[in-house]
Coordinates of C-alpha atoms in Angstrom, one line a residue:
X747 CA 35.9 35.5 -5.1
X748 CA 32.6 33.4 -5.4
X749 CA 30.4 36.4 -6.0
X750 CA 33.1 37.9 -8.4
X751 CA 33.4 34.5 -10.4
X752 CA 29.8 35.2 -11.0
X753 CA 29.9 38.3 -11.9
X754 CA 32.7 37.3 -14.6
X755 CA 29.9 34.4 -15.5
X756 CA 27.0 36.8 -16.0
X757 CA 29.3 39.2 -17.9
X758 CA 30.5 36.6 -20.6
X759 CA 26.5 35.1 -21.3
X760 CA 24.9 38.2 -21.0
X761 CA 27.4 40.1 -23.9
X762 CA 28.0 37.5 -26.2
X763 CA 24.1 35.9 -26.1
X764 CA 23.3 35.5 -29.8
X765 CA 20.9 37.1 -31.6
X766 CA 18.9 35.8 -35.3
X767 CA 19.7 38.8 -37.4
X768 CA 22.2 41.8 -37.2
X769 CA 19.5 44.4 -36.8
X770 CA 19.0 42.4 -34.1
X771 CA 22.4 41.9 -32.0
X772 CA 22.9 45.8 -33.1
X773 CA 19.6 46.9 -31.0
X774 CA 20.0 44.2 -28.4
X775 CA 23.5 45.8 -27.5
X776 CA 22.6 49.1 -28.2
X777 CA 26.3 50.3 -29.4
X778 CA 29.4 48.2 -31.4
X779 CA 32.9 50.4 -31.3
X780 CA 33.8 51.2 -34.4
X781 CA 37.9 51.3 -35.6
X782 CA 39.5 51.3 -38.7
X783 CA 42.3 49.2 -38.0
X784 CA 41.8 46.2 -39.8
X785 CA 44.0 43.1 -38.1
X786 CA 42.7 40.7 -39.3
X787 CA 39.3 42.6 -39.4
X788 CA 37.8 45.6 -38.0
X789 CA 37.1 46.0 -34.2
X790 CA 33.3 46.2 -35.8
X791 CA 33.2 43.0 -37.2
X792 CA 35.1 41.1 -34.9
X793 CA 32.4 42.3 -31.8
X794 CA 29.6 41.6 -34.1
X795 CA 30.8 37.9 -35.6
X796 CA 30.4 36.7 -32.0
X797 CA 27.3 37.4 -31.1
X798 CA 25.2 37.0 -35.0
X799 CA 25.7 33.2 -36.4
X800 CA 27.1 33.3 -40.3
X801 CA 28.4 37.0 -39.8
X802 CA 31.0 37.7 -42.3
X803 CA 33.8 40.6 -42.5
X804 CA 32.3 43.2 -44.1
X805 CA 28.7 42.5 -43.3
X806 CA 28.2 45.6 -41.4
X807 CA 29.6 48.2 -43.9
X808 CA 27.9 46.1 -46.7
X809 CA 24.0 46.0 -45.3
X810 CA 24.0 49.2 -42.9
X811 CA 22.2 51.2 -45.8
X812 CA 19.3 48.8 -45.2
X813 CA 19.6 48.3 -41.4
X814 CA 17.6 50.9 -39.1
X815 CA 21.2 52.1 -37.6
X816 CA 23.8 55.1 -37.2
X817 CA 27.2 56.1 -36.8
X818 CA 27.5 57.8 -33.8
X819 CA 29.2 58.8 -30.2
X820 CA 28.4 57.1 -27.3
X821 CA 31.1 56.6 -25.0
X822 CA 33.2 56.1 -28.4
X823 CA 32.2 56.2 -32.0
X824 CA 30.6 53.1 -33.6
X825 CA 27.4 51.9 -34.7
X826 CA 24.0 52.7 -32.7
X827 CA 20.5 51.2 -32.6
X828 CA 17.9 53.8 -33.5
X829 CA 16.8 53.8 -29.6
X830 CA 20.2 54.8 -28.2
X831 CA 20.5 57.0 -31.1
X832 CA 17.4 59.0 -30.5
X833 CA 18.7 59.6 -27.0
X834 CA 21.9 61.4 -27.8
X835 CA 20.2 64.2 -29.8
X836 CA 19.2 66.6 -29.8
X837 CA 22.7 67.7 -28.4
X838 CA 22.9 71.4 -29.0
X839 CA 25.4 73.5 -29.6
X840 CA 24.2 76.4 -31.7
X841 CA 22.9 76.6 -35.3
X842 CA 25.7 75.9 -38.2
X843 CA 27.7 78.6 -39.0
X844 CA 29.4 80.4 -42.0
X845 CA 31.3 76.9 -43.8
X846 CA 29.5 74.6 -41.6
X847 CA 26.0 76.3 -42.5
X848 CA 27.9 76.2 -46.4
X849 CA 28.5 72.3 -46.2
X850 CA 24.7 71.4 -44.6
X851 CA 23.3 73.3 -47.6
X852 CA 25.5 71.7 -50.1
X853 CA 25.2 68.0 -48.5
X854 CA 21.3 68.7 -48.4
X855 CA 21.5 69.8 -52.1
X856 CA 23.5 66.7 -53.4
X857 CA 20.7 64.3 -50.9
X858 CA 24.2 62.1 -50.0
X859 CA 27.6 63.7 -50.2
X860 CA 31.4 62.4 -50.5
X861 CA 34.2 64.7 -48.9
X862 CA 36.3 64.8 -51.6
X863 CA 32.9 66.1 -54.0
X864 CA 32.0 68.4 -51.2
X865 CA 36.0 70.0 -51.1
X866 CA 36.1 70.1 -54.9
X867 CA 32.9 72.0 -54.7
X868 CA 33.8 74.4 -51.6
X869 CA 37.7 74.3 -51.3
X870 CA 40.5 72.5 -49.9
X871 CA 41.7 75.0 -47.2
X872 CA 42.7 73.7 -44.3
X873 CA 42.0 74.9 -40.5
X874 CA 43.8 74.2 -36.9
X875 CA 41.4 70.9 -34.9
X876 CA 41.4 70.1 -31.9
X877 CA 44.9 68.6 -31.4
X878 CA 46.5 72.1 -32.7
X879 CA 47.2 70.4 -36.2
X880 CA 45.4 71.0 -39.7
X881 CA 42.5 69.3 -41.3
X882 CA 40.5 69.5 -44.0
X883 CA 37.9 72.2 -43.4
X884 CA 35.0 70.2 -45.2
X885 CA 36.0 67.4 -42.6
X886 CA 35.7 69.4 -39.6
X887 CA 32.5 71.0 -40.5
X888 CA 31.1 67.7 -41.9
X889 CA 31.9 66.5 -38.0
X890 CA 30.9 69.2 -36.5
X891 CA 27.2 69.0 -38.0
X892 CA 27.1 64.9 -37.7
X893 CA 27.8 65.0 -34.0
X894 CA 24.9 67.6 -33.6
X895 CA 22.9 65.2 -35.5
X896 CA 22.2 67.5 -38.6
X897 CA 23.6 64.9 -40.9
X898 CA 23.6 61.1 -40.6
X899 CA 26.6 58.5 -42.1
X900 CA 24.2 57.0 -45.3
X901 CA 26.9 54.5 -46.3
X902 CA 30.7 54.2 -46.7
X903 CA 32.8 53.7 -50.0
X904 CA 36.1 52.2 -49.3
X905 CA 35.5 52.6 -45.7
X906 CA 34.8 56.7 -46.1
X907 CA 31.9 58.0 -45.0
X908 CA 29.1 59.7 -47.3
X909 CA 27.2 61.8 -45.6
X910 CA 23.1 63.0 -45.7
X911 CA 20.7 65.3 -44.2
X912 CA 19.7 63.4 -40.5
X913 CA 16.1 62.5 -39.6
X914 CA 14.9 65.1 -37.6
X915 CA 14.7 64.2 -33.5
X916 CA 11.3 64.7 -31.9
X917 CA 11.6 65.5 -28.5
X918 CA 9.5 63.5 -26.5
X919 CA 11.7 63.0 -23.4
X920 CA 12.0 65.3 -20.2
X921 CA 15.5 65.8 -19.3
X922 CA 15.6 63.4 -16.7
X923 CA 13.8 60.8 -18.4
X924 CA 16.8 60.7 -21.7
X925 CA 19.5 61.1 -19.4
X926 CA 18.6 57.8 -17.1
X927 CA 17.6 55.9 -20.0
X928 CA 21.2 56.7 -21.6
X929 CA 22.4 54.9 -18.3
X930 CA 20.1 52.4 -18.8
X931 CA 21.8 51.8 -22.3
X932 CA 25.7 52.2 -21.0
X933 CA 24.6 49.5 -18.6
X934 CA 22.6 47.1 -20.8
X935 CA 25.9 47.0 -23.0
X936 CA 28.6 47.1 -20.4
X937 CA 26.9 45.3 -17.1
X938 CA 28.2 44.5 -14.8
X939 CA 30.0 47.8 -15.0
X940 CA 32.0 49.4 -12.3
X941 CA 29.8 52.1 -10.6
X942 CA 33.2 54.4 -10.3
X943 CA 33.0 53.7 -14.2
X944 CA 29.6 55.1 -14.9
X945 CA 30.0 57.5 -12.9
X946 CA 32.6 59.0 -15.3
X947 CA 31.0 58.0 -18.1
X948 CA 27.7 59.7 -17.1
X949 CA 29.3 62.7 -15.6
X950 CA 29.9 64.3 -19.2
X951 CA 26.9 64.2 -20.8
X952 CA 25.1 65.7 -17.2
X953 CA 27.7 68.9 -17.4
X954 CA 27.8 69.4 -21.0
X955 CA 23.6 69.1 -22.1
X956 CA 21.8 68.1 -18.9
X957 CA 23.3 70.7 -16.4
X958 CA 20.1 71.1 -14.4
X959 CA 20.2 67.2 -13.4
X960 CA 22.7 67.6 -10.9
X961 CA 26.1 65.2 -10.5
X962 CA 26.8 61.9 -11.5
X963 CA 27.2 60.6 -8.5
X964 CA 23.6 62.4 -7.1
X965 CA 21.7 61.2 -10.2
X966 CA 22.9 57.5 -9.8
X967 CA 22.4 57.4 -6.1
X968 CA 18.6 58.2 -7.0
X969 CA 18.2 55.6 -9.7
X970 CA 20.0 53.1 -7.6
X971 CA 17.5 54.0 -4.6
X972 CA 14.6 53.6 -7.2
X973 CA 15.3 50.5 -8.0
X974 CA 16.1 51.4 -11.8
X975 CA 19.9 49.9 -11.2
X976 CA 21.1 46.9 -9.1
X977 CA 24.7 46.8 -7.7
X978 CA 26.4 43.9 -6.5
X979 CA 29.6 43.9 -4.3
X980 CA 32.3 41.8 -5.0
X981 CA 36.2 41.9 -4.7
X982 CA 35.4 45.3 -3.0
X983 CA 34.0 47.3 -6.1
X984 CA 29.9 48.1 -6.4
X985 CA 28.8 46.4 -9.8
X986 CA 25.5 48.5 -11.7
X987 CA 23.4 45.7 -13.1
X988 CA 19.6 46.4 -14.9
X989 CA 17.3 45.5 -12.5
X990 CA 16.2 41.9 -11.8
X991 CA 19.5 40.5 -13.5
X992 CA 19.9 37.0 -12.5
X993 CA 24.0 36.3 -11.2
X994 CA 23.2 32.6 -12.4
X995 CA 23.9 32.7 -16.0
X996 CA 26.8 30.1 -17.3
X997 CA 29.0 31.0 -20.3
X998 CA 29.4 28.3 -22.8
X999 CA 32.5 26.1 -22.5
X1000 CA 33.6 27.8 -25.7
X1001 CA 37.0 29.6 -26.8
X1002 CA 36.3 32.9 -28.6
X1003 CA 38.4 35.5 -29.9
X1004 CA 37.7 38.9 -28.7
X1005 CA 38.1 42.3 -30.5
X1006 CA 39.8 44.6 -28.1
X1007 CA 37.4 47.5 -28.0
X1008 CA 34.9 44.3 -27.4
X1009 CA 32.3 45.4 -24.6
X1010 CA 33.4 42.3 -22.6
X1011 CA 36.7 43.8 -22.0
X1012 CA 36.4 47.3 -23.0
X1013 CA 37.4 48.1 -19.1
X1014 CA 40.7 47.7 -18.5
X1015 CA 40.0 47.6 -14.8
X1016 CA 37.3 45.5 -14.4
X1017 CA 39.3 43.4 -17.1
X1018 CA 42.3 43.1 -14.3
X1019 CA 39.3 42.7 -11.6
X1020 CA 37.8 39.7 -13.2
X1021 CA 40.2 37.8 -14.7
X1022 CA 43.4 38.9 -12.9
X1023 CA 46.1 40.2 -15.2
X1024 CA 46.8 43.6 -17.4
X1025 CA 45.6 43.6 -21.2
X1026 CA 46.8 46.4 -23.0
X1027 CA 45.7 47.5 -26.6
X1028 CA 49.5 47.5 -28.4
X1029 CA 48.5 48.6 -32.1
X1030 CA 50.0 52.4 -31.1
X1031 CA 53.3 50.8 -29.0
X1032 CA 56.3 50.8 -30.4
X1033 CA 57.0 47.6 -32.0
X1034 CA 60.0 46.8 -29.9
X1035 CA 58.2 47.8 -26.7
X1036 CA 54.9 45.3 -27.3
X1037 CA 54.2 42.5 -24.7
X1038 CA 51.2 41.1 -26.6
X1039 CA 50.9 41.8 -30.0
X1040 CA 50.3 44.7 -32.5
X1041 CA 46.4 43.5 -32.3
X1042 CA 46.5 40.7 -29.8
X1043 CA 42.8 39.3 -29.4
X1044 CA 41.5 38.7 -25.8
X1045 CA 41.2 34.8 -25.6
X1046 CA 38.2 33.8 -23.4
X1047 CA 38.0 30.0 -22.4
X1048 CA 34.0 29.5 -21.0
X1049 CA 34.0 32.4 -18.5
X1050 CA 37.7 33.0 -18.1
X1051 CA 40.4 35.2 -20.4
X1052 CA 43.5 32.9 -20.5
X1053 CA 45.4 34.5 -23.2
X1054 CA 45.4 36.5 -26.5
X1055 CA 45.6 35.5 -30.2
X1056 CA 47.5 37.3 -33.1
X1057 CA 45.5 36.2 -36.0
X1058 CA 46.7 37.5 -39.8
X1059 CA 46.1 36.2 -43.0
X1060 CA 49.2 35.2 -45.3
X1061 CA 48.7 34.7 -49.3
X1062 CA 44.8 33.5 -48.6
X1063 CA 45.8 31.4 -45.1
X1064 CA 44.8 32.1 -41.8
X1065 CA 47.4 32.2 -39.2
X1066 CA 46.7 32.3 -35.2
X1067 CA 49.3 32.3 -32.5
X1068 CA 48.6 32.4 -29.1
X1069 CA 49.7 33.2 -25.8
X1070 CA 48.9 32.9 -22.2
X1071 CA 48.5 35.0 -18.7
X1072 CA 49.2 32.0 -17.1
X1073 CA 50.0 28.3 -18.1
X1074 CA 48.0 26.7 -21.1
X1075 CA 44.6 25.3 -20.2
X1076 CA 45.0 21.6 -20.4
X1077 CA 43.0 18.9 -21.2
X1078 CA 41.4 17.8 -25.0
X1079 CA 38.6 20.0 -24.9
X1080 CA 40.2 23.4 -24.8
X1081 CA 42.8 22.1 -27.7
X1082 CA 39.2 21.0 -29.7
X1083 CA 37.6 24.2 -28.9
X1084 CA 40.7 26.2 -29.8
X1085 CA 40.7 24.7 -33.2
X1086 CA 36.9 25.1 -33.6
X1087 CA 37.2 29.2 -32.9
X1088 CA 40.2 29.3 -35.3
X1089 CA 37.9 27.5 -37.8
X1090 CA 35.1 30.0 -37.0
X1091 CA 37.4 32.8 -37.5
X1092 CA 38.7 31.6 -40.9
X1093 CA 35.4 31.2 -42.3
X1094 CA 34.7 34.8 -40.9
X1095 CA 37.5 36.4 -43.2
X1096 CA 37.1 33.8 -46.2
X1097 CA 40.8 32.2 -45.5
X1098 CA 41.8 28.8 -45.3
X1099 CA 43.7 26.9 -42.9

């Protein structure tokens, strides 16, 4: 338990360490999820209002045509420093096609493109995706080409992505070389992650592009014998950390308010591991079936999760009510710090309280 308390420690300092600027935080964590749920913000701005002072909602979508950033898939789609970006492409998968090779040359015509100009330009027929239903053909080729990194997300209006021609990718990386420092970022956002977990996370990209590189668990067996990845046991799980990652680090006596797609408790698991009870997502459950909350907030006390928030705004006034795993934390300066996040928060959506 002592080793796994630090563990829980390091996790908390190390992910929500603050950084000057937003280009900053955004290429010190590498990746922010991305959602559009908006409850009482999105998933985007709550990660990012923790970790850059003065961050506002809406600060992301506002500034990221000036920021050195992309939209993109990592282990989810959200927002990507240019490093981690240049190590997903190039990912292959054929020259464009027929429509798809139609909506590149149209996009690269127009320099930035919205969907609806592009399908009252080339049609509104629909086709069968991935989950057997329809969609918009423009949308599916406009996909298709920004996952292979021939276009780039220039801005959004309203939240909907307008699309232009990507930055071509240089490769200057063996094989080996992009696919461990792709670990390296999955680690440097997520540590300390679950090796079970990175194994799965890094078994997809190894089948899909880098097939000659062997299995996950092969390729992280030699980077862990190099010396490129620590692991720590503790409460009978390995733990990857980057190498030379002190297990000393103290997070601040401090209540926050965590998005649930937050890298501090994206893993479910590890979230049971370290703090001892199951948080589920609930936004998808049926209201009548939720324990939590439609978009119940994590709610970490110093290094420990003791609870979730429900936050909404109501005609221009924050609201925030709160529950607990276990029995509240007593004592005057939880209740102080509780009021000071809720304070944070409202300043964060422009609401009084």
């Amino acid at each position: 338990m002592k080793e796994l308390r630090k563990l829980r420690s390091l996790a908390a300092a190390r992910s929500l360490a603050e950084a000057p600027t937003l280009q900053q935080a955004v290429d010190r964590l590498g990746f922010v999820q991305a959602d559009p749920i908006r409850s009482p913000a999105r998933a985007q701005d709550l990660i990012l209002r923790q970790r850059v002072p003065g961050y506002r909602a809406g600060d992301l979508e506002r500034l990221y045509p000036r920021l050195d950033i992309e939209e993109d898939y990592l282990y989810a789609y959200g927002f990507v420093s240019r490093g981690v970006w240049r190590l997903l492409h190039p990912r292959g998968g054929g020259a464009p096609k027929g429509f798809e090779k139609k909506v590149l040359a149209a996009v690269a015509g127009q320099g930035e493109a919205h969907p609806a100009a592009l399908e009252a330009l080339l049609g509104a027929r629909r086709v069968t995706n991935a989950w057997g239903g329809l969609s918009k053909a423009t949308t599916q080729a406009l996909d298709w080409l920004h996952y292979r990194g021939l276009l780039r997300v220039a801005r959004r209006e309203n939240g909907i992505r307008v699309f232009a021609p990507a930055r071509p990718v240089t490769e200057d990386l063996l094989p080996a070389q992009r696919m461990r420092a792709r670990v390296l970022a999955l680690v440097n956002i997520l540590a300390p992650v679950p090796l079970r977990q990175l194994r799965a996370m890094a078994a997809r990209p190894l089948r899909r592009y880098f097939p000659g590189l062997g299995a996950a668990p092969a390729f992280l067996a030699a980077m862990i014998k190099e010396g490129a990845l620590a692991v720590v046991k503790a409460g009978g799980e390995d733990y990857v950390l980057p190498p030379g990652c002190e297990l000393a680090a103290e997070a601040p006596r401090k209540v926050s308010f965590l998005a649930p797609f937050d890298p501090l408790v994206w893993d479910r698991d590890r979230f049971k591991q370290f703090w001892g009870w199951d948080y589920r997502f609930e936004a998808y459950t049926p209201a009548a079936k939720r324990v939590r909350g439609y978009y119940a907030l994590p709610l970490l006390w110093g290094d420990a999760v003791v609870g979730w928030a429900n936050a909404s705004v109501r005609e221009g006034r924050l609201v925030v009510e709160t529950g607990f795993a276990g029995a509240r934390p007593p004592g005057a300066a939880f209740k102080r710090e509780l009021e000071a996040e809720t304070a944070r928060l409202a300043a964060f959506l422009g609401a009084r309280l």
